[in-house]
Coordinates of N, CA and C in Angstrom, one line a residue:
Chain A
X1 N -36.5 -40.8 -23.1 CA -35.5 -40.9 -22.5 C -34.2 -40.3 -23.3
X2 N -33.4 -39.8 -22.6 CA -32.4 -38.6 -23.3 C -31.3 -40.0 -23.7
X3 N -30.6 -39.7 -24.9 CA -29.3 -40.6 -25.4 C -28.6 -39.8 -26.3
X4 N -27.4 -40.2 -26.3 CA -26.3 -39.7 -27.1 C -25.6 -40.9 -27.8
X5 N -25.3 -40.7 -29.3 CA -24.9 -41.9 -30.1 C -23.9 -41.2 -30.9
X6 N -22.6 -41.9 -30.6 CA -21.4 -41.7 -31.7 C -21.4 -42.8 -32.3
X7 N -21.9 -43.2 -33.6 CA -21.5 -44.2 -34.3 C -20.1 -44.9 -34.6
X8 N -19.2 -44.2 -34.6 CA -17.7 -44.4 -34.8 C -17.4 -44.7 -33.8
X9 N -16.4 -45.9 -33.3 CA -15.3 -46.0 -32.0 C -14.3 -45.7 -32.6
X10 N -13.6 -45.5 -34.0 CA -12.5 -45.3 -34.2 C -12.2 -44.5 -35.6
X11 N -11.8 -43.7 -35.6 CA -11.8 -42.7 -36.9 C -10.2 -42.3 -37.0
X12 N -9.5 -43.2 -38.1 CA -8.5 -42.8 -38.6 C -8.0 -42.0 -39.8
X13 N -7.4 -41.0 -39.7 CA -7.0 -39.8 -40.7 C -5.6 -39.5 -40.8
X14 N -5.4 -39.0 -42.0 CA -3.5 -38.6 -42.2 C -3.7 -37.0 -41.8
X15 N -2.7 -36.6 -41.2 CA -2.4 -35.1 -41.1 C -2.6 -34.2 -42.4
X16 N -3.6 -33.3 -42.0 CA -3.9 -32.7 -43.1 C -5.4 -32.6 -43.5
X17 N -6.0 -34.2 -43.5 CA -7.2 -34.4 -44.0 C -8.2 -33.9 -43.1
X18 N -9.5 -33.6 -43.6 CA -10.5 -33.1 -42.9 C -11.1 -34.3 -41.8
X19 N -11.5 -33.6 -40.6 CA -12.0 -34.9 -40.0 C -13.6 -34.1 -39.4
X20 N -14.5 -35.3 -39.1 CA -15.8 -35.0 -39.0 C -16.1 -36.2 -37.8
X21 N -16.3 -35.8 -36.5 CA -16.8 -36.8 -35.4 C -18.3 -36.7 -35.2
X22 N -18.9 -37.7 -35.7 CA -20.5 -37.9 -35.9 C -21.3 -37.8 -34.1
X23 N -22.3 -37.2 -34.1 CA -23.0 -37.1 -32.6 C -24.3 -36.8 -33.0
X24 N -25.2 -37.7 -32.5 CA -26.5 -37.7 -32.6 C -27.5 -37.7 -31.2
X25 N -28.1 -37.2 -30.9 CA -28.9 -37.2 -29.5 C -30.4 -37.5 -29.6
X26 N -30.8 -37.8 -28.6 CA -32.2 -37.8 -28.6 C -32.7 -37.3 -27.3
X27 N -33.6 -35.9 -27.3 CA -34.1 -35.3 -26.2 C -35.1 -34.7 -26.4
X28 N -36.0 -35.0 -25.6 CA -37.5 -34.1 -25.3 C -37.4 -32.2 -25.5
X29 N -36.4 -32.2 -24.6 CA -36.2 -30.6 -24.1 C -35.5 -29.7 -25.3
X30 N -35.1 -28.7 -24.7 CA -33.8 -28.0 -25.3 C -32.6 -28.3 -25.0
X31 N -31.9 -29.0 -26.1 CA -30.9 -29.7 -26.2 C -29.6 -28.6 -25.6
X32 N -28.6 -29.0 -24.5 CA -27.2 -28.2 -24.7 C -26.4 -29.5 -25.0
X33 N -25.7 -29.0 -26.1 CA -24.6 -30.0 -26.3 C -23.2 -29.6 -26.2
X34 N -22.5 -30.7 -26.0 CA -20.8 -30.6 -25.8 C -20.1 -31.5 -26.1
X35 N -18.7 -31.1 -26.2 CA -17.8 -32.2 -26.8 C -16.9 -32.0 -25.6
X36 N -16.4 -33.1 -25.1 CA -15.4 -33.6 -24.0 C -14.1 -34.3 -24.8
X37 N -13.1 -34.0 -24.4 CA -11.9 -34.7 -25.1 C -10.9 -35.3 -23.9
X38 N -10.4 -36.6 -24.3 CA -9.4 -36.9 -23.3 C -8.2 -37.4 -24.3
X39 N -6.7 -36.4 -24.1 CA -5.7 -36.6 -24.7 C -4.8 -37.9 -23.8
X40 N -4.0 -38.6 -24.8 CA -3.2 -39.7 -24.0 C -2.8 -39.3 -22.6
X41 N -2.9 -39.8 -21.4 CA -2.7 -39.6 -19.9 C -3.0 -38.3 -19.7
X42 N -4.2 -37.8 -20.0 CA -4.4 -36.6 -19.3 C -5.8 -36.8 -18.7
X43 N -6.4 -35.5 -18.3 CA -8.1 -35.7 -17.8 C -8.9 -35.3 -19.1
X44 N -10.1 -36.0 -18.5 CA -11.0 -35.6 -19.8 C -11.7 -33.6 -19.7
X45 N -11.5 -33.0 -20.4 CA -11.7 -31.9 -20.3 C -12.6 -31.5 -21.6
X46 N -13.3 -30.4 -21.0 CA -14.3 -29.6 -22.0 C -13.8 -29.2 -23.2
X47 N -14.2 -29.6 -24.3 CA -13.4 -29.0 -25.9 C -14.3 -27.8 -26.1
X48 N -15.5 -27.9 -26.4 CA -16.2 -26.6 -26.9 C -17.8 -27.0 -26.3
X49 N -18.5 -26.1 -26.4 CA -20.0 -26.3 -26.2 C -20.9 -25.5 -27.2
X50 N -22.0 -25.6 -27.4 CA -22.7 -25.5 -28.9 C -23.2 -23.9 -28.6
X51 N -23.6 -23.5 -27.2 CA -24.0 -22.2 -27.2 C -22.9 -21.3 -27.3
X52 N -21.7 -21.6 -27.3 CA -20.9 -20.6 -27.4 C -20.3 -20.1 -28.9
X53 N -20.6 -21.2 -29.7 CA -20.6 -21.0 -31.2 C -18.8 -20.9 -31.3
X54 N -18.3 -21.3 -30.7 CA -16.9 -21.1 -30.7 C -15.9 -21.9 -31.2
X55 N -14.8 -21.5 -31.6 CA -14.1 -22.7 -32.3 C -12.3 -22.9 -31.5
X56 N -12.4 -24.3 -30.9 CA -11.1 -24.2 -30.2 C -10.3 -25.2 -30.8
X57 N -9.1 -24.9 -31.0 CA -8.1 -25.8 -31.5 C -8.5 -26.2 -33.0
X58 N -9.2 -25.4 -33.7 CA -10.0 -25.5 -35.2 C -11.0 -26.2 -35.2
X59 N -11.5 -26.9 -34.1 CA -12.4 -27.9 -33.9 C -13.9 -26.7 -33.9
X60 N -14.7 -27.1 -34.6 CA -16.2 -26.5 -34.8 C -17.1 -27.5 -34.5
X61 N -18.2 -27.0 -34.0 CA -19.5 -28.0 -33.9 C -20.8 -27.2 -34.1
X62 N -21.6 -27.6 -35.1 CA -22.9 -27.0 -35.4 C -23.9 -28.1 -34.8
X63 N -25.0 -27.2 -33.7 CA -26.1 -28.2 -33.4 C -27.1 -28.0 -34.4
X64 N -27.6 -29.1 -34.9 CA -28.5 -29.3 -36.1 C -29.9 -29.9 -35.5
X65 N -30.7 -28.8 -35.1 CA -32.1 -29.8 -34.4 C -32.9 -30.3 -35.2
X66 N -32.9 -30.5 -36.4 CA -33.6 -31.0 -37.6 C -33.1 -32.3 -37.5
X67 N -31.7 -32.5 -37.7 CA -31.1 -33.7 -37.6 C -30.9 -34.2 -36.3
X68 N -30.9 -33.5 -35.3 CA -30.8 -34.1 -34.2 C -28.9 -34.6 -33.8
X69 N -28.3 -33.5 -34.6 CA -27.0 -33.7 -34.6 C -26.1 -32.8 -33.9
X70 N -24.9 -32.9 -33.9 CA -23.8 -32.1 -33.2 C -22.2 -32.7 -33.7
X71 N -22.1 -32.6 -34.7 CA -21.2 -33.1 -35.2 C -19.6 -32.4 -35.2
X72 N -18.9 -32.9 -34.8 CA -17.5 -32.1 -34.3 C -16.7 -32.2 -36.0
X73 N -16.1 -30.7 -36.0 CA -15.4 -31.0 -37.3 C -13.9 -30.1 -37.3
X74 N -13.1 -30.5 -38.2 CA -11.9 -29.9 -38.3 C -11.4 -29.7 -39.9
X75 N -11.1 -29.0 -40.6 CA -11.0 -28.6 -41.8 C -9.3 -29.6 -41.9
X76 N -8.4 -29.4 -41.2 CA -7.2 -30.1 -41.5 C -6.6 -30.8 -40.0
X77 N -6.6 -32.0 -39.8 CA -6.4 -32.5 -38.9 C -4.6 -32.7 -38.6
X78 N -4.4 -32.5 -37.1 CA -2.9 -32.4 -36.5 C -2.8 -33.8 -36.1
X79 N -1.7 -34.0 -35.6 CA -1.4 -35.4 -35.0 C -1.7 -35.1 -33.6
X80 N -1.5 -34.0 -33.1 CA -1.7 -33.5 -31.7 C -3.3 -33.7 -31.2
X81 N -3.9 -34.0 -32.6 CA -5.5 -34.1 -32.3 C -5.8 -35.5 -31.9
X82 N -4.8 -36.0 -32.0 CA -5.4 -37.8 -31.3 C -5.8 -37.8 -30.2
X83 N -6.6 -38.5 -29.9 CA -7.3 -38.5 -28.6 C -8.5 -39.2 -28.6
X84 N -9.3 -39.4 -27.5 CA -10.6 -39.9 -27.3 C -11.7 -38.5 -27.2
X85 N -12.8 -38.7 -27.8 CA -13.7 -37.5 -28.3 C -15.2 -38.0 -27.7
X86 N -15.4 -37.2 -26.7 CA -17.0 -37.6 -26.0 C -17.8 -36.4 -26.6
X87 N -18.9 -36.8 -27.1 CA -20.2 -36.0 -27.1 C -21.1 -36.0 -26.0
X88 N -21.7 -35.1 -25.5 CA -22.0 -34.9 -23.9 C -23.5 -34.1 -24.3
X89 N -24.9 -34.6 -23.7 CA -25.8 -33.9 -23.6 C -25.8 -33.4 -22.1
X90 N -26.5 -32.2 -21.8 CA -26.6 -31.5 -20.4 C -28.2 -31.6 -20.5
X91 N -28.6 -32.3 -19.2 CA -30.1 -32.2 -18.8 C -30.2 -32.0 -17.7
X92 N -31.4 -31.6 -17.5 CA -32.1 -31.4 -15.8 C -31.2 -30.3 -15.2
X93 N -30.3 -29.4 -15.9 CA -29.4 -28.3 -15.5 C -28.2 -28.9 -14.6
X94 N -28.3 -30.2 -14.5 CA -27.1 -30.9 -13.3 C -26.6 -31.9 -13.8
X95 N -26.8 -32.5 -14.7 CA -26.6 -33.8 -15.5 C -26.1 -33.8 -16.9
X96 N -24.8 -34.7 -17.0 CA -24.5 -35.0 -18.5 C -24.4 -36.0 -18.5
X97 N -25.0 -36.6 -19.9 CA -25.2 -37.9 -20.5 C -24.0 -37.9 -21.7
X98 N -23.0 -38.9 -21.4 CA -22.2 -38.9 -22.5 C -22.2 -40.2 -23.3
X99 N -21.9 -40.0 -24.7 CA -21.8 -40.9 -25.9 C -20.9 -41.8 -25.6
X100 N -20.6 -42.8 -26.1 CA -19.7 -43.8 -25.8 C -18.2 -43.5 -26.5
X101 N -18.1 -42.3 -27.0 CA -16.6 -42.0 -27.6 C -16.2 -42.6 -28.7
X102 N -15.6 -41.7 -29.6 CA -14.6 -42.0 -30.6 C -13.2 -41.6 -30.3
X103 N -12.3 -42.8 -31.1 CA -10.9 -42.3 -30.8 C -10.6 -42.0 -32.3
X104 N -10.0 -40.5 -32.0 CA -9.5 -40.3 -33.3 C -8.0 -40.4 -33.4
X105 N -7.7 -41.0 -34.3 CA -5.9 -41.2 -34.6 C -5.4 -40.6 -36.0
X106 N -4.7 -39.5 -35.7 CA -4.0 -38.9 -36.8 C -2.8 -39.3 -37.1
X107 N -2.5 -39.9 -38.6 CA -1.1 -40.4 -38.7 C -0.4 -39.5 -39.2
X108 N 0.8 -39.5 -39.5 CA 1.6 -38.4 -39.9 C 2.0 -38.7 -41.4
Chain B
X1 N -3.5 -24.5 -7.3 CA -4.8 -25.1 -7.4 C -4.7 -26.6 -7.9
X2 N -5.0 -27.7 -7.1 CA -5.0 -29.0 -7.6 C -6.0 -29.4 -8.4
X3 N -7.3 -28.7 -8.4 CA -8.3 -28.9 -9.1 C -9.1 -30.2 -8.5
X4 N -9.5 -31.0 -9.2 CA -9.8 -32.6 -9.0 C -9.0 -33.7 -8.5
X5 N -8.9 -34.2 -7.2 CA -7.9 -35.4 -6.8 C -8.7 -36.4 -6.6
X6 N -7.9 -37.7 -6.7 CA -8.6 -38.9 -6.5 C -7.8 -39.9 -6.0
X7 N -8.2 -40.2 -4.8 CA -7.3 -41.4 -4.0 C -8.2 -42.5 -3.9
X8 N -7.6 -43.8 -4.2 CA -6.2 -43.9 -5.0 C -6.4 -44.2 -6.3
X9 N -5.4 -44.3 -6.8 CA -5.3 -44.1 -8.4 C -5.0 -45.4 -8.7
X10 N -4.8 -46.5 -8.4 CA -4.7 -48.0 -8.8 C -5.4 -48.7 -7.0
X11 N -6.1 -49.7 -7.7 CA -6.7 -50.7 -6.5 C -7.3 -52.0 -6.9
X12 N -6.6 -53.1 -6.2 CA -6.9 -54.4 -6.7 C -7.9 -54.9 -5.5
X13 N -8.8 -55.5 -5.5 CA -10.1 -56.1 -4.2 C -10.5 -57.6 -4.9
X14 N -10.4 -58.3 -3.9 CA -11.1 -59.3 -3.8 C -12.7 -59.6 -3.8
X15 N -13.4 -60.2 -4.4 CA -14.7 -60.4 -4.4 C -15.2 -60.3 -2.9
X16 N -15.9 -59.5 -2.7 CA -16.6 -59.1 -1.5 C -16.0 -58.4 -0.5
X17 N -14.9 -58.0 -0.8 CA -13.8 -56.7 0.0 C -15.0 -55.3 -0.4
X18 N -14.5 -54.3 0.5 CA -15.1 -53.2 0.7 C -14.0 -52.4 0.5
X19 N -14.3 -51.0 0.1 CA -13.3 -50.2 0.0 C -14.2 -48.6 -0.4
X20 N -13.4 -47.4 0.1 CA -13.9 -46.2 -0.5 C -13.0 -45.4 -1.3
X21 N -13.7 -45.0 -2.5 CA -12.7 -44.0 -3.2 C -13.1 -42.4 -2.9
X22 N -12.0 -41.7 -2.7 CA -12.0 -40.4 -2.3 C -11.8 -39.2 -3.4
X23 N -12.9 -38.5 -3.7 CA -12.7 -37.3 -4.4 C -12.5 -36.1 -3.7
X24 N -11.7 -35.5 -4.0 CA -11.6 -34.0 -3.3 C -11.6 -32.7 -4.2
X25 N -11.9 -31.6 -3.9 CA -11.9 -30.7 -5.3 C -11.5 -29.2 -4.2
X26 N -10.8 -28.5 -5.0 CA -10.4 -27.5 -4.2 C -10.9 -26.1 -5.1
X27 N -12.0 -26.2 -5.8 CA -12.3 -25.2 -6.6 C -13.9 -24.5 -5.9
X28 N -14.0 -25.0 -4.9 CA -15.6 -24.5 -4.1 C -16.8 -24.6 -5.0
X29 N -16.9 -25.9 -5.7 CA -17.8 -26.0 -6.4 C -19.0 -26.6 -5.7
X30 N -19.9 -26.6 -6.2 CA -21.5 -27.2 -5.7 C -21.7 -28.5 -5.7
X31 N -21.4 -29.1 -7.1 CA -21.7 -30.2 -7.9 C -20.4 -30.9 -7.9
X32 N -21.0 -32.2 -7.2 CA -19.9 -33.3 -7.7 C -20.6 -34.6 -8.0
X33 N -19.6 -35.3 -8.8 CA -20.3 -36.6 -9.5 C -19.3 -37.6 -9.5
X34 N -19.9 -38.8 -9.3 CA -19.2 -39.8 -9.8 C -19.5 -40.7 -11.2
X35 N -18.7 -41.3 -12.0 CA -18.8 -41.9 -13.4 C -17.8 -43.0 -13.0
X36 N -18.2 -44.3 -14.1 CA -17.6 -45.0 -14.3 C -17.4 -45.4 -15.8
X37 N -16.3 -45.7 -16.2 CA -15.8 -45.9 -17.7 C -15.6 -47.2 -18.2
X38 N -16.4 -47.7 -18.8 CA -15.8 -49.5 -19.2 C -15.7 -49.2 -20.8
X39 N -14.9 -50.1 -21.4 CA -14.8 -50.2 -22.6 C -16.0 -50.1 -23.6
X40 N -16.1 -49.2 -24.8 CA -17.3 -49.3 -25.1 C -18.7 -48.8 -24.8
X41 N -18.7 -48.4 -23.7 CA -19.9 -47.9 -22.5 C -19.7 -46.3 -22.3
X42 N -18.8 -45.8 -22.7 CA -18.6 -44.2 -22.4 C -18.4 -44.1 -21.1
X43 N -18.9 -42.9 -20.6 CA -18.9 -42.8 -19.0 C -20.7 -42.7 -18.7
X44 N -20.5 -43.5 -17.5 CA -22.1 -43.7 -17.0 C -22.1 -43.3 -15.5
X45 N -23.1 -42.2 -15.1 CA -23.2 -41.6 -14.1 C -23.7 -42.5 -13.1
X46 N -23.0 -42.5 -11.8 CA -23.1 -43.5 -10.5 C -24.3 -42.7 -9.7
X47 N -23.5 -41.7 -9.1 CA -24.3 -40.9 -8.1 C -23.8 -39.6 -8.2
X48 N -24.4 -38.4 -7.6 CA -23.8 -37.1 -8.1 C -24.5 -36.4 -6.6
X49 N -24.0 -35.2 -6.6 CA -24.3 -34.5 -5.2 C -24.4 -33.1 -5.7
X50 N -25.8 -32.3 -5.4 CA -26.0 -30.7 -5.9 C -25.3 -30.2 -4.7
X51 N -25.0 -30.4 -3.5 CA -24.5 -29.7 -2.5 C -23.9 -30.7 -1.3
X52 N -23.4 -30.0 -0.5 CA -23.0 -30.3 0.9 C -24.4 -31.4 1.6
X53 N -24.1 -32.3 2.0 CA -25.3 -33.0 2.7 C -26.1 -33.8 1.8
X54 N -25.9 -33.8 0.4 CA -26.9 -34.2 -0.4 C -26.5 -34.9 -1.3
X55 N -27.1 -36.2 -1.8 CA -26.4 -37.1 -2.9 C -27.9 -37.5 -3.7
X56 N -27.7 -38.3 -4.7 CA -28.8 -38.3 -5.9 C -28.4 -39.6 -6.4
X57 N -29.1 -40.5 -6.9 CA -28.7 -41.6 -7.9 C -28.5 -41.1 -9.1
X58 N -27.6 -41.6 -9.8 CA -27.5 -41.5 -11.3 C -28.2 -42.7 -12.3
X59 N -27.3 -42.7 -13.3 CA -27.6 -44.2 -14.2 C -27.7 -45.5 -13.9
X60 N -26.6 -45.7 -13.0 CA -25.8 -47.1 -12.7 C -25.6 -47.0 -11.3
X61 N -26.6 -46.9 -9.9 CA -26.4 -46.8 -8.7 C -26.0 -48.1 -7.8
X62 N -26.7 -49.3 -8.5 CA -26.5 -50.5 -7.7 C -25.4 -50.8 -7.4
X63 N -25.1 -51.2 -6.0 CA -23.4 -51.6 -5.4 C -22.8 -50.7 -5.0
X64 N -23.2 -49.6 -5.2 CA -22.6 -48.2 -4.6 C -23.0 -47.4 -3.6
X65 N -22.5 -46.8 -2.7 CA -23.1 -45.5 -1.9 C -22.0 -44.5 -1.7
X66 N -22.6 -43.3 -1.7 CA -21.7 -42.1 -1.4 C -22.1 -41.3 -0.5
X67 N -21.1 -40.3 -0.1 CA -21.4 -39.3 1.1 C -20.6 -38.2 0.6
X68 N -21.4 -37.2 1.2 CA -21.0 -35.6 0.7 C -21.0 -34.7 2.1
X69 N -20.2 -35.2 3.2 CA -20.1 -34.5 4.5 C -19.5 -33.3 4.5
X70 N -18.5 -33.1 3.6 CA -17.9 -31.6 3.4 C -17.9 -31.7 1.9
X71 N -18.1 -30.0 1.8 CA -18.4 -29.6 0.3 C -17.2 -30.0 -1.0
X72 N -16.2 -30.0 -0.1 CA -15.0 -30.2 -1.1 C -14.8 -31.8 -1.3
X73 N -15.1 -32.8 -0.4 CA -15.3 -34.1 -0.4 C -16.4 -34.9 -0.9
X74 N -16.2 -35.9 -1.6 CA -17.4 -37.1 -2.5 C -16.7 -37.9 -2.4
X75 N -17.3 -39.0 -1.5 CA -16.7 -40.3 -1.5 C -17.6 -41.6 -1.7
X76 N -17.0 -42.1 -2.6 CA -17.6 -43.5 -3.4 C -17.3 -45.0 -2.5
X77 N -18.4 -45.5 -1.9 CA -18.0 -46.6 -1.7 C -18.5 -47.6 -2.2
X78 N -17.8 -49.0 -1.9 CA -18.1 -50.3 -2.4 C -18.4 -51.1 -1.3
X79 N -19.6 -51.5 -1.0 CA -19.7 -52.4 0.4 C -19.2 -53.9 0.2
X80 N -19.7 -54.4 -1.0 CA -19.2 -56.0 -1.3 C -19.0 -55.8 -2.8
X81 N -17.8 -55.7 -3.1 CA -17.0 -55.5 -4.6 C -17.5 -56.8 -5.1
X82 N -18.0 -56.6 -6.7 CA -17.9 -57.9 -7.5 C -17.2 -57.4 -8.7
X83 N -17.0 -58.6 -9.4 CA -16.1 -58.2 -10.7 C -16.6 -57.4 -11.5
X84 N -17.8 -57.5 -11.5 CA -18.8 -56.6 -12.5 C -18.2 -55.0 -12.4
X85 N -17.8 -54.6 -11.1 CA -17.6 -53.2 -10.6 C -16.0 -52.8 -11.2
X86 N -15.3 -54.0 -11.8 CA -13.9 -53.7 -12.3 C -14.2 -52.4 -13.7
X87 N -13.7 -51.3 -13.2 CA -13.8 -50.2 -14.0 C -12.6 -48.9 -13.9
X88 N -12.8 -48.2 -14.7 CA -12.3 -47.1 -14.2 C -13.2 -45.9 -13.8
X89 N -12.8 -45.3 -12.6 CA -13.9 -44.3 -11.9 C -13.2 -43.0 -11.9
X90 N -14.3 -42.0 -12.3 CA -13.8 -40.7 -12.5 C -14.7 -39.9 -11.6
X91 N -14.1 -38.9 -11.0 CA -14.9 -37.8 -10.3 C -14.8 -36.6 -11.1
X92 N -15.9 -35.9 -11.0 CA -16.0 -34.5 -11.5 C -16.5 -33.6 -10.7
X93 N -16.3 -32.3 -10.7 CA -16.9 -31.3 -10.2 C -17.6 -30.3 -11.1
X94 N -18.5 -29.3 -10.7 CA -18.9 -28.3 -11.5 C -19.5 -27.2 -10.7
X95 N -19.2 -25.8 -10.9 CA -20.1 -24.9 -9.8 C -21.5 -25.1 -10.2
X96 N -22.1 -25.2 -11.2 CA -23.5 -25.4 -11.3 C -24.2 -24.1 -11.5
X97 N -25.1 -24.0 -11.5 CA -25.8 -22.2 -11.7 C -26.3 -22.4 -12.9
X98 N -27.0 -21.0 -13.2 CA -27.7 -20.8 -14.5 C -26.6 -20.8 -15.9
X99 N -25.4 -20.2 -15.4 CA -24.5 -19.8 -16.4 C -23.6 -21.1 -17.2
X100 N -23.0 -21.8 -16.4 CA -22.3 -23.1 -16.9 C -22.3 -24.0 -16.1
X101 N -23.8 -25.0 -16.1 CA -23.9 -26.1 -15.5 C -23.3 -26.9 -15.5
X102 N -23.1 -27.3 -16.9 CA -22.3 -28.4 -17.5 C -20.9 -28.5 -17.9
X103 N -20.3 -27.6 -17.2 CA -18.8 -27.5 -17.5 C -18.1 -28.3 -16.4
X104 N -17.8 -29.7 -16.5 CA -17.7 -30.4 -15.6 C -16.2 -30.4 -15.4
X105 N -15.4 -30.6 -14.4 CA -13.7 -30.4 -14.4 C -13.4 -32.0 -13.7
X106 N -12.6 -32.8 -14.3 CA -12.5 -34.4 -13.9 C -11.5 -34.6 -13.4
X107 N -11.3 -35.4 -12.5 CA -10.0 -36.1 -11.8 C -9.4 -37.1 -12.6
X108 N -8.5 -37.6 -12.2 CA -7.3 -38.2 -13.2 C -8.1 -39.6 -13.3
X109 N -8.9 -40.1 -12.4 CA -9.2 -41.5 -12.4 C -8.8 -42.3 -11.3
X110 N -9.4 -43.4 -11.3 CA -9.1 -44.6 -10.1 C -9.4 -46.3 -11.1
X111 N -8.1 -46.7 -11.2 CA -8.6 -48.1 -12.0 C -8.6 -49.1 -10.7
X112 N -9.7 -49.6 -10.8 CA -10.1 -50.6 -9.8 C -10.3 -52.0 -10.7
X113 N -9.6 -53.0 -10.1 CA -10.0 -54.4 -10.6 C -10.3 -55.1 -9.3
X114 N -11.6 -55.9 -9.7 CA -12.2 -56.7 -8.6 C -11.9 -58.3 -9.2
X115 N -11.2 -59.2 -8.4 CA -11.0 -60.4 -8.8 C -11.7 -61.5 -7.9

């Protein structure tokens, strides 16, 4: 069965420090991976998708099929990056399964 | 465009009471979803719909029913509320299709407490 694991509930860093939010997945098919973000008092929204190989707000994520990982990285964290981050796996062409989320706190 | 809206924003129920949560979207999306979010559990799919008049079970469907009579609306019903259904409920929608089937747009959430 498909599964998404985010091992860290909370990640705290200082402004300017590098950030890596971990995500591992289990899926027998060809995976489509996403990162969603929820800022305080805002809706959950799509941050980036692996297929686009894009950088959004300085964040990147590379799909590593060998390690079944899709870690989210940013070289220099900003205070406005503080939010809840969810890794998600698309399956059956119409559903997402979400990880349990990681709260990122960026201190000044 | 309002995007995805949810009614109500908050609700307190007593055990055994019933209620309906309304989700509406104005983006002409085909697919709609209901999730619940619990601490430490992430978002879990309750039911979903791939088009008007269709519904399907998700990961945690027990105790809930849904209806999609109109394309823009997706209703989530609790027939007999239980304390275990205390949660934050999110609705989402997406156009679906081959290009971006997984880019879901979320509503603001409904916080439900069952006492």
